[in-house]
mmCIF file of C-alpha atoms and ligand atoms in Angstrom:
data_model
loop_
_atom_site.group_PDB
_atom_site.id
_atom_site.type_symbol
_atom_site.label_atom_id
_atom_site.label_comp_id
_atom_site.label_asym_id
_atom_site.label_seq_id
_atom_site.Cartn_x
_atom_site.Cartn_y
_atom_site.Cartn_z
ATOM 1 C CA MET H 243 0.081 -0.153 -0.168
ATOM 2 C CA GLN H 244 1.475 3.418 -1.003
ATOM 3 C CA MET H 245 0.685 7.176 -0.289
ATOM 4 C CA LYS H 246 3.339 9.423 -1.618
ATOM 5 C CA ASP H 247 4.100 13.158 -0.713
ATOM 6 C CA LYS H 248 3.280 13.256 2.863
ATOM 7 C CA THR H 249 4.677 14.537 5.849
ATOM 8 C CA VAL H 250 4.199 11.719 8.460
ATOM 9 C CA LEU H 251 4.939 12.490 12.353
ATOM 10 C CA VAL H 252 5.670 9.710 14.480
ATOM 11 C CA THR H 253 5.318 10.225 18.293
ATOM 12 C CA GLY H 254 7.620 7.455 20.229
ATOM 13 C CA GLY H 255 9.638 7.098 17.051
ATOM 14 C CA ALA H 256 12.781 5.941 18.624
ATOM 15 C CA GLY H 257 11.238 2.974 20.297
ATOM 16 C CA PHE H 258 10.850 -0.358 19.356
ATOM 17 C CA LEU H 259 7.717 -0.241 17.201
ATOM 18 C CA GLY H 260 8.129 3.648 16.115
ATOM 19 C CA SER H 261 11.534 3.191 14.555
ATOM 20 C CA HIS H 262 10.473 0.264 12.502
ATOM 21 C CA LEU H 263 7.362 2.380 11.380
ATOM 22 C CA CYS H 264 9.884 5.588 10.515
ATOM 23 C CA GLU H 265 11.928 3.106 8.328
ATOM 24 C CA ARG H 266 9.009 1.784 6.618
ATOM 25 C CA LEU H 267 7.280 5.179 5.956
ATOM 26 C CA LEU H 268 10.617 6.643 4.628
ATOM 27 C CA GLU H 269 10.756 3.608 2.208
ATOM 28 C CA GLN H 270 7.461 4.534 0.850
ATOM 29 C CA GLY H 271 8.802 8.040 -0.053
ATOM 30 C CA HIS H 272 7.225 10.263 2.666
ATOM 31 C CA ASP H 273 8.819 12.865 4.883
ATOM 32 C CA VAL H 274 9.176 11.330 8.637
ATOM 33 C CA LEU H 275 9.241 13.790 11.518
ATOM 34 C CA CYS H 276 10.147 11.514 14.521
ATOM 35 C CA VAL H 277 9.571 13.025 18.013
ATOM 36 C CA ASP H 278 10.867 11.157 21.192
ATOM 37 C CA ASN H 279 11.911 12.014 24.709
ATOM 38 C CA TYR H 280 14.118 9.178 24.834
ATOM 39 C CA PHE H 281 12.500 7.710 27.844
ATOM 40 C CA THR H 282 12.722 4.291 26.502
ATOM 41 C CA GLY H 283 13.464 4.782 23.073
ATOM 42 C CA GLN H 284 17.235 5.084 22.130
ATOM 43 C CA LYS H 285 19.193 7.208 19.516
ATOM 44 C CA ARG H 286 20.696 3.806 18.251
ATOM 45 C CA ASN H 287 17.232 2.709 16.757
ATOM 46 C CA ILE H 288 17.105 5.731 14.515
ATOM 47 C CA MET H 289 21.017 6.518 13.884
ATOM 48 C CA HIS H 290 20.808 4.682 10.470
ATOM 49 C CA LEU H 291 17.902 7.035 9.537
ATOM 50 C CA LEU H 292 19.672 10.336 10.525
ATOM 51 C CA SER H 293 21.652 10.745 7.257
ATOM 52 C CA ASN H 294 18.363 10.365 5.115
ATOM 53 C CA PRO H 295 17.329 14.026 4.182
ATOM 54 C CA ARG H 296 13.660 13.283 4.144
ATOM 55 C CA PHE H 297 13.970 11.961 8.362
ATOM 56 C CA GLU H 298 13.991 14.499 10.804
ATOM 57 C CA MET H 299 14.319 13.796 14.742
ATOM 58 C CA LEU H 300 13.169 16.345 17.364
ATOM 59 C CA ARG H 301 13.674 15.536 21.180
ATOM 60 C CA HIS H 302 10.252 16.623 22.892
ATOM 61 C CA ASP H 303 8.104 15.233 25.705
ATOM 62 C CA VAL H 304 4.300 14.880 24.341
ATOM 63 C CA THR H 305 2.737 15.853 27.446
ATOM 64 C CA PHE H 306 3.916 19.430 26.240
ATOM 65 C CA PRO H 307 2.132 20.983 23.108
ATOM 66 C CA LEU H 308 3.855 20.642 19.986
ATOM 67 C CA TYR H 309 3.511 23.074 16.939
ATOM 68 C CA VAL H 310 4.477 21.481 13.577
ATOM 69 C CA GLU H 311 2.941 21.225 10.135
ATOM 70 C CA VAL H 312 2.307 17.540 9.161
ATOM 71 C CA ASP H 313 -0.211 15.693 7.046
ATOM 72 C CA GLU H 314 -0.471 12.721 9.399
ATOM 73 C CA ILE H 315 0.254 11.586 13.086
ATOM 74 C CA PHE H 316 1.223 8.085 14.438
ATOM 75 C CA ASN H 317 0.811 8.442 18.175
ATOM 76 C CA LEU H 318 3.065 5.796 19.641
ATOM 77 C CA ALA H 319 4.653 7.777 22.300
ATOM 78 C CA CYS H 320 4.252 5.533 25.674
ATOM 79 C CA PRO H 321 6.274 3.192 27.290
ATOM 80 C CA ALA H 322 4.884 -0.056 26.639
ATOM 81 C CA SER H 323 6.260 -3.053 28.758
ATOM 82 C CA PRO H 324 5.474 -2.917 32.659
ATOM 83 C CA VAL H 325 9.078 -2.254 33.837
ATOM 84 C CA HIS H 326 8.756 0.834 32.299
ATOM 85 C CA TYR H 327 5.541 1.972 32.650
ATOM 86 C CA GLN H 328 5.530 1.356 36.171
ATOM 87 C CA PHE H 329 8.556 3.188 36.933
ATOM 88 C CA ASP H 330 6.886 6.470 37.211
ATOM 89 C CA PRO H 331 3.170 5.370 36.561
ATOM 90 C CA VAL H 332 1.793 9.466 36.886
ATOM 91 C CA GLN H 333 4.307 10.055 33.854
ATOM 92 C CA THR H 334 2.713 7.016 32.239
ATOM 93 C CA THR H 335 -0.765 8.125 32.671
ATOM 94 C CA LYS H 336 0.192 11.651 31.895
ATOM 95 C CA THR H 337 2.073 10.549 28.500
ATOM 96 C CA SER H 338 -1.281 8.615 27.377
ATOM 97 C CA VAL H 339 -3.710 11.364 28.115
ATOM 98 C CA HIS H 340 -1.870 14.545 28.066
ATOM 99 C CA GLY H 341 0.151 13.301 24.891
ATOM 100 C CA ALA H 342 -3.512 12.214 23.298
ATOM 101 C CA ILE H 343 -4.717 15.613 24.141
ATOM 102 C CA ASN H 344 -1.904 17.595 22.586
ATOM 103 C CA MET H 345 -1.686 15.259 19.811
ATOM 104 C CA LEU H 346 -5.269 15.574 19.004
ATOM 105 C CA GLY H 347 -5.223 19.262 19.656
ATOM 106 C CA LEU H 348 -2.330 19.739 16.914
ATOM 107 C CA ALA H 349 -4.501 17.196 14.419
ATOM 108 C CA LYS H 350 -7.359 19.423 14.795
ATOM 109 C CA ARG H 351 -5.605 22.863 14.071
ATOM 110 C CA ILE H 352 -3.439 21.430 11.124
ATOM 111 C CA LYS H 353 -6.400 19.055 9.900
ATOM 112 C CA ALA H 354 -4.263 15.955 10.003
ATOM 113 C CA LYS H 355 -5.420 12.150 10.407
ATOM 114 C CA ILE H 356 -4.161 10.829 13.518
ATOM 115 C CA LEU H 357 -3.559 7.206 14.431
ATOM 116 C CA GLN H 358 -3.363 6.323 18.187
ATOM 117 C CA ALA H 359 -1.211 3.206 19.093
ATOM 118 C CA SER H 360 -3.849 1.520 21.547
ATOM 119 C CA THR H 361 -3.396 -1.905 23.205
ATOM 120 C CA SER H 362 -4.736 -5.307 23.786
ATOM 121 C CA GLU H 363 -4.200 -4.229 27.596
ATOM 122 C CA VAL H 364 -7.673 -2.207 27.277
ATOM 123 C CA TYR H 365 -9.183 -5.807 27.501
ATOM 124 C CA GLY H 366 -7.533 -5.934 30.981
ATOM 125 C CA ASP H 367 -7.991 -9.683 32.371
ATOM 126 C CA PRO H 368 -10.557 -10.740 29.609
ATOM 127 C CA GLU H 369 -13.518 -12.732 30.102
ATOM 128 C CA ILE H 370 -13.895 -13.575 26.671
ATOM 129 C CA HIS H 371 -11.584 -15.330 24.419
ATOM 130 C CA PRO H 372 -10.308 -14.242 21.698
ATOM 131 C CA GLN H 373 -11.065 -10.736 22.340
ATOM 132 C CA THR H 374 -13.444 -8.720 19.515
ATOM 133 C CA GLU H 375 -13.173 -5.069 19.099
ATOM 134 C CA ASP H 376 -16.574 -4.791 20.603
ATOM 135 C CA TYR H 377 -15.716 -6.279 23.818
ATOM 136 C CA TRP H 378 -15.522 -3.559 26.817
ATOM 137 C CA GLY H 379 -12.988 -5.172 28.886
ATOM 138 C CA ASN H 380 -12.641 -5.985 32.653
ATOM 139 C CA VAL H 381 -9.987 -3.616 33.822
ATOM 140 C CA ASN H 382 -8.899 -2.971 37.362
ATOM 141 C CA PRO H 383 -8.693 1.108 37.824
ATOM 142 C CA ILE H 384 -6.489 1.269 40.610
ATOM 143 C CA GLY H 385 -3.785 -1.141 40.632
ATOM 144 C CA PRO H 386 -0.165 -1.175 39.608
ATOM 145 C CA ARG H 387 -0.937 -1.750 35.722
ATOM 146 C CA SER H 388 -3.742 0.609 35.757
ATOM 147 C CA CYS H 389 -1.771 3.762 34.669
ATOM 148 C CA TYR H 390 -0.944 1.963 31.245
ATOM 149 C CA ASP H 391 -4.356 0.365 30.840
ATOM 150 C CA GLU H 392 -6.831 3.060 31.867
ATOM 151 C CA GLY H 393 -4.384 5.616 30.406
ATOM 152 C CA LYS H 394 -4.752 4.053 27.124
ATOM 153 C CA ARG H 395 -8.605 3.721 27.614
ATOM 154 C CA CYS H 396 -8.837 7.161 28.233
ATOM 155 C CA ALA H 397 -6.497 8.134 25.236
ATOM 156 C CA GLU H 398 -9.518 6.095 22.985
ATOM 157 C CA THR H 399 -12.150 8.079 24.730
ATOM 158 C CA LEU H 400 -10.398 11.434 23.883
ATOM 159 C CA PHE H 401 -9.866 10.079 20.169
ATOM 160 C CA PHE H 402 -13.514 8.931 19.676
ATOM 161 C CA ASP H 403 -14.839 12.347 21.402
ATOM 162 C CA TYR H 404 -12.355 14.539 18.974
ATOM 163 C CA ARG H 405 -14.179 12.580 16.258
ATOM 164 C CA ARG H 406 -17.658 13.266 17.280
ATOM 165 C CA GLN H 407 -17.055 16.610 18.366
ATOM 166 C CA HIS H 408 -14.684 17.823 16.019
ATOM 167 C CA ASP H 409 -14.958 15.792 12.845
ATOM 168 C CA LEU H 410 -11.495 14.804 13.026
ATOM 169 C CA VAL H 411 -10.219 11.590 10.961
ATOM 170 C CA ILE H 412 -9.055 9.372 13.527
ATOM 171 C CA LYS H 413 -7.533 5.721 13.613
ATOM 172 C CA VAL H 414 -7.332 3.677 16.722
ATOM 173 C CA ALA H 415 -5.346 0.294 16.418
ATOM 174 C CA ARG H 416 -5.291 -2.084 19.697
ATOM 175 C CA ILE H 417 -1.733 -3.872 19.457
ATOM 176 C CA PHE H 418 -1.217 -7.231 20.731
ATOM 177 C CA ASN H 419 2.066 -8.529 21.752
ATOM 178 C CA THR H 420 4.738 -7.587 19.214
ATOM 179 C CA TYR H 421 8.259 -8.824 18.813
ATOM 180 C CA GLY H 422 11.358 -8.289 16.943
ATOM 181 C CA PRO H 423 14.797 -6.435 16.714
ATOM 182 C CA ARG H 424 15.041 -3.210 18.645
ATOM 183 C CA MET H 425 12.893 -4.556 21.411
ATOM 184 C CA ALA H 426 14.625 -2.971 24.657
ATOM 185 C CA MET H 427 16.956 -5.669 26.222
ATOM 186 C CA ASP H 428 15.592 -4.549 30.007
ATOM 187 C CA ASP H 429 11.926 -4.753 29.104
ATOM 188 C CA GLY H 430 11.394 -8.146 31.038
ATOM 189 C CA ARG H 431 9.057 -9.285 28.087
ATOM 190 C CA VAL H 432 8.903 -13.340 27.557
ATOM 191 C CA VAL H 433 10.381 -13.362 24.140
ATOM 192 C CA SER H 434 13.606 -11.056 24.893
ATOM 193 C CA ASN H 435 13.739 -12.513 28.290
ATOM 194 C CA PHE H 436 14.127 -16.168 26.664
ATOM 195 C CA ILE H 437 16.525 -15.008 23.971
ATOM 196 C CA ILE H 438 18.890 -13.195 26.152
ATOM 197 C CA GLN H 439 18.643 -16.161 28.840
ATOM 198 C CA ALA H 440 19.453 -18.583 26.157
ATOM 199 C CA LEU H 441 22.174 -16.785 24.559
ATOM 200 C CA LYS H 442 23.948 -15.928 28.069
ATOM 201 C CA GLY H 443 23.690 -19.918 28.757
ATOM 202 C CA GLU H 444 21.411 -18.974 31.772
ATOM 203 C CA PRO H 445 18.390 -21.008 32.749
ATOM 204 C CA ILE H 446 15.108 -20.294 31.007
ATOM 205 C CA THR H 447 12.517 -19.143 33.404
ATOM 206 C CA VAL H 448 9.149 -20.413 32.602
ATOM 207 C CA TYR H 449 6.447 -19.493 35.148
ATOM 208 C CA GLY H 450 4.106 -22.392 36.237
ATOM 209 C CA LYS H 451 4.213 -25.471 33.932
ATOM 210 C CA GLY H 452 4.586 -23.043 30.868
ATOM 211 C CA GLU H 453 0.968 -24.372 29.374
ATOM 212 C CA GLN H 454 -0.143 -20.707 29.305
ATOM 213 C CA THR H 455 -0.242 -19.446 25.807
ATOM 214 C CA ARG H 456 0.439 -16.203 24.017
ATOM 215 C CA SER H 457 0.118 -15.055 20.413
ATOM 216 C CA PHE H 458 3.249 -13.106 18.784
ATOM 217 C CA CYS H 459 3.163 -10.811 16.178
ATOM 218 C CA TYR H 460 6.664 -10.068 14.245
ATOM 219 C CA VAL H 461 7.031 -6.197 13.983
ATOM 220 C CA ASP H 462 7.070 -5.872 10.055
ATOM 221 C CA ASP H 463 3.618 -7.376 9.715
ATOM 222 C CA LEU H 464 2.314 -4.871 12.631
ATOM 223 C CA VAL H 465 3.981 -2.084 10.787
ATOM 224 C CA GLU H 466 2.096 -3.138 7.793
ATOM 225 C CA GLY H 467 -1.020 -3.379 9.638
ATOM 226 C CA LEU H 468 -0.526 0.359 11.147
ATOM 227 C CA ILE H 469 -0.021 1.686 7.919
ATOM 228 C CA ARG H 470 -2.726 -0.137 6.142
ATOM 229 C CA LEU H 471 -5.435 1.077 8.671
ATOM 230 C CA MET H 472 -4.061 4.888 8.681
ATOM 231 C CA HIS H 473 -4.208 4.788 4.777
ATOM 232 C CA ASN H 474 -7.429 2.933 4.344
ATOM 233 C CA THR H 475 -9.524 5.146 2.189
ATOM 234 C CA GLU H 476 -12.738 4.871 4.093
ATOM 235 C CA ASP H 477 -11.801 8.305 6.624
ATOM 236 C CA ASP H 478 -15.153 7.662 8.201
ATOM 237 C CA PHE H 479 -13.531 4.233 9.561
ATOM 238 C CA SER H 480 -11.892 4.872 12.570
ATOM 239 C CA GLY H 481 -12.099 1.115 14.150
ATOM 240 C CA PRO H 482 -10.861 0.280 17.216
ATOM 241 C CA MET H 483 -8.901 -2.580 15.320
ATOM 242 C CA ASN H 484 -7.100 -5.593 16.731
ATOM 243 C CA LEU H 485 -3.652 -6.032 15.207
ATOM 244 C CA GLY H 486 -1.765 -9.064 16.529
ATOM 245 C CA ASN H 487 -1.016 -12.595 15.498
ATOM 246 C CA PRO H 488 -3.802 -15.084 16.367
ATOM 247 C CA GLY H 489 -1.358 -18.007 16.154
ATOM 248 C CA GLU H 490 -1.111 -19.440 19.771
ATOM 249 C CA PHE H 491 1.791 -21.005 21.401
ATOM 250 C CA THR H 492 2.539 -22.513 24.894
ATOM 251 C CA ILE H 493 5.011 -20.560 26.715
ATOM 252 C CA MET H 494 6.872 -23.902 27.181
ATOM 253 C CA GLU H 495 7.155 -24.337 23.316
ATOM 254 C CA LEU H 496 8.449 -20.704 22.943
ATOM 255 C CA ALA H 497 11.311 -21.881 25.358
ATOM 256 C CA GLU H 498 11.981 -24.810 23.410
ATOM 257 C CA THR H 499 12.015 -22.986 20.071
ATOM 258 C CA VAL H 500 14.395 -20.267 21.619
ATOM 259 C CA VAL H 501 16.802 -23.130 22.951
ATOM 260 C CA GLU H 502 16.929 -24.883 19.801
ATOM 261 C CA MET H 503 17.329 -21.958 17.461
ATOM 262 C CA THR H 504 20.050 -20.369 19.569
ATOM 263 C CA GLY H 505 21.503 -23.751 19.965
ATOM 264 C CA SER H 506 22.021 -22.702 23.614
ATOM 265 C CA LYS H 507 22.889 -25.126 26.581
ATOM 266 C CA SER H 508 20.503 -23.435 28.958
ATOM 267 C CA LYS H 509 17.947 -25.557 30.685
ATOM 268 C CA ILE H 510 14.424 -24.821 31.493
ATOM 269 C CA GLU H 511 13.827 -23.961 34.700
ATOM 270 C CA LEU H 512 10.015 -23.722 36.072
ATOM 271 C CA ARG H 513 8.723 -20.972 38.861
ATOM 272 C CA PRO H 514 5.909 -20.597 40.619
ATOM 273 C CA LEU H 515 2.855 -18.776 38.502
ATOM 274 C CA PRO H 516 2.355 -15.380 39.426
ATOM 275 C CA THR H 517 -1.438 -14.479 40.157
ATOM 276 C CA ASP H 518 -1.955 -12.056 37.459
ATOM 277 C CA ASP H 519 -0.385 -13.907 34.996
ATOM 278 C CA PRO H 520 -3.371 -14.754 32.214
ATOM 279 C CA MET H 521 -3.850 -18.308 30.670
ATOM 280 C CA GLN H 522 -4.295 -16.951 27.353
ATOM 281 C CA ARG H 523 -4.325 -14.143 25.523
ATOM 282 C CA ARG H 524 -5.026 -14.053 21.664
ATOM 283 C CA PRO H 525 -6.552 -11.361 19.207
ATOM 284 C CA ASP H 526 -9.417 -12.065 16.927
ATOM 285 C CA ILE H 527 -8.462 -10.195 13.812
ATOM 286 C CA SER H 528 -11.392 -10.923 11.477
ATOM 287 C CA HIS H 529 -12.241 -7.252 11.467
ATOM 288 C CA ALA H 530 -9.007 -6.262 10.254
ATOM 289 C CA LYS H 531 -8.937 -9.332 7.270
ATOM 290 C CA ARG H 532 -12.232 -7.717 6.436
ATOM 291 C CA THR H 533 -11.860 -4.050 6.346
ATOM 292 C CA ILE H 534 -7.803 -3.516 5.507
ATOM 293 C CA ASP H 535 -7.219 -7.096 4.147
ATOM 294 C CA TRP H 536 -4.448 -7.775 6.648
ATOM 295 C CA GLU H 537 -3.395 -10.749 8.285
ATOM 296 C CA PRO H 538 0.401 -11.468 9.733
ATOM 297 C CA ALA H 539 2.468 -13.362 7.135
ATOM 298 C CA VAL H 540 5.844 -13.997 9.192
ATOM 299 C CA PRO H 541 5.544 -17.256 11.377
ATOM 300 C CA LEU H 542 7.247 -17.244 14.755
ATOM 301 C CA HIS H 543 10.181 -19.217 13.393
ATOM 302 C CA GLU H 544 11.032 -16.765 10.805
ATOM 303 C CA GLY H 545 10.601 -13.867 13.122
ATOM 304 C CA LEU H 546 12.773 -15.235 15.723
ATOM 305 C CA LYS H 547 15.820 -15.615 13.512
ATOM 306 C CA PRO H 548 16.565 -11.750 13.131
ATOM 307 C CA THR H 549 15.287 -11.095 16.621
ATOM 308 C CA ILE H 550 18.191 -13.537 17.928
ATOM 309 C CA GLU H 551 20.620 -12.133 15.536
ATOM 310 C CA TYR H 552 19.714 -8.550 16.930
ATOM 311 C CA PHE H 553 20.273 -9.576 20.623
ATOM 312 C CA LYS H 554 23.337 -11.640 19.834
ATOM 313 C CA LYS H 555 24.849 -8.451 18.451
ATOM 314 C CA MET H 556 23.709 -6.044 21.255
ATOM 315 C CA LEU H 557 25.317 -8.583 23.860
ATOM 316 C CA GLU H 558 28.611 -8.768 21.900
ATOM 317 C CA GLU H 559 28.757 -4.942 22.026
HETATM 318 N N1 LIG A 162 5.311 -3.672 21.624
HETATM 319 C C1 LIG A 162 4.133 -4.243 21.935
HETATM 320 O O1 LIG A 162 4.032 -5.506 21.855
HETATM 321 C C2 LIG A 162 3.042 -3.388 22.158
HETATM 322 C C3 LIG A 162 1.821 -3.772 22.276
HETATM 323 C C4 LIG A 162 0.624 -3.187 22.453
HETATM 324 C C5 LIG A 162 0.658 -1.483 22.432
HETATM 325 N N2 LIG A 162 2.094 -1.072 22.153
HETATM 326 C C6 LIG A 162 1.880 0.412 21.916
HETATM 327 O O2 LIG A 162 2.947 0.630 20.686
HETATM 328 C C7 LIG A 162 3.745 1.874 21.216
HETATM 329 C C8 LIG A 162 5.080 1.815 21.082
HETATM 330 O O3 LIG A 162 5.379 0.775 21.889
HETATM 331 P P1 LIG A 162 6.897 0.179 21.747
HETATM 332 O O4 LIG A 162 7.032 -1.602 22.063
HETATM 333 O O5 LIG A 162 7.563 0.467 20.600
HETATM 334 O O6 LIG A 162 7.514 0.728 23.052
HETATM 335 P P2 LIG A 162 8.829 1.629 23.407
HETATM 336 O O7 LIG A 162 8.850 1.755 24.972
HETATM 337 O O8 LIG A 162 10.101 0.862 22.756
HETATM 338 O O9 LIG A 162 8.527 2.775 22.578
HETATM 339 C C9 LIG A 162 7.638 3.937 23.150
HETATM 340 C C10 LIG A 162 8.462 5.120 22.860
HETATM 341 O O10 LIG A 162 7.562 6.595 23.345
HETATM 342 C C11 LIG A 162 8.863 7.089 23.836
HETATM 343 N N3 LIG A 162 8.277 7.968 24.707
HETATM 344 C C12 LIG A 162 7.481 7.392 26.021
HETATM 345 N N4 LIG A 162 6.995 8.695 26.758
HETATM 346 C C13 LIG A 162 7.085 9.647 25.685
HETATM 347 C C14 LIG A 162 6.891 11.052 25.769
HETATM 348 N N5 LIG A 162 6.348 11.589 27.005
HETATM 349 N N6 LIG A 162 7.110 11.759 24.951
HETATM 350 C C15 LIG A 162 7.959 11.582 23.797
HETATM 351 N N7 LIG A 162 8.173 10.259 23.803
HETATM 352 C C16 LIG A 162 7.805 9.266 24.965
HETATM 353 C C17 LIG A 162 10.011 6.599 24.332
HETATM 354 O O11 LIG A 162 11.200 6.892 24.366
HETATM 355 C C18 LIG A 162 10.107 5.382 23.164
HETATM 356 O O12 LIG A 162 10.845 5.521 22.203
HETATM 357 C C19 LIG A 162 3.270 2.230 22.669
HETATM 358 O O13 LIG A 162 2.212 3.334 22.688
HETATM 359 C C20 LIG A 162 2.480 0.952 23.283
HETATM 360 O O14 LIG A 162 1.681 1.351 24.158
HETATM 361 C C21 LIG A 162 3.365 -1.709 21.939
#
């Protein structure tokens, strides 16, 4: 899918997903303005783009207003992993809520189209599986994860109110677990944890019996989904839309695959299951298939190869 001659703002552009999105938008011939405060993002993620005359980087915190001229805004700024978003929960909520208000205000002023990177966490601890977009969720408003979950829920509310009240063209993507090169080494997610443990020859820590299932979407697939959603020509179509890989793997299968693919001598060690660890999380993506003709194309085995290579390089540095 291709749309030329646009200037696109990517907030959180120095992060994991944002840097891949910037890369893809540049490949498609767009001018890209990347905005990031480097809270969890890194300069190294976008270093290779700095020599591209179509790429510009701006250090800025989205909780403060921003005045720029662009055609489209992808709003990705927000720490995404529990260790990072719980580090300063008040700032996490501010980033989601004030960040959304500032970016929506900007979009309104300059009449730009705007996409929100929302999350499967808006479903909380879901009572239905797999989750469809019409499910309202089961979220604790006062727990340690609430800064992220409720912040993202409030951001969705703001997006839809800007559409209803100001006729803004909005798109809301609910992103499920995504992995790939440039995930932060210290983010505590299962894919990066297992790969790093395997590469270091340390025990692979599996919680419970490893029977809980997860679905993993490779970053290239996810970025394609975000761009298709943004460039969907029906401007009255806003979502929310689930984007993720519906393929289910048990945590034990993931651990064994990582050990095999890294050729590691690591042993798998079982640890007690934390109380808030859901048994299953899987997106229903029929909406995305129908509306933007999107479904993930990269199997887990394929996506793990470049991810393992990336972490290998990081550990050698
Ligand atoms: N990776 C996933 O599996 C996943 C799943 C669901 C939703 N998401 C959403 O996608 C977006 C990107 O996630 P990611 O995995 O790339 O995380 P990430 O932490 O790598 O990227 C987030 C980026 O936002 C920046 N940022 C944070 N607060 C900011 C602020 N106040 N102002 C400006 N920049 C700020 C960070 O420095 C970082 O570069 C997030 O909004 C996240 O909630 C990601």
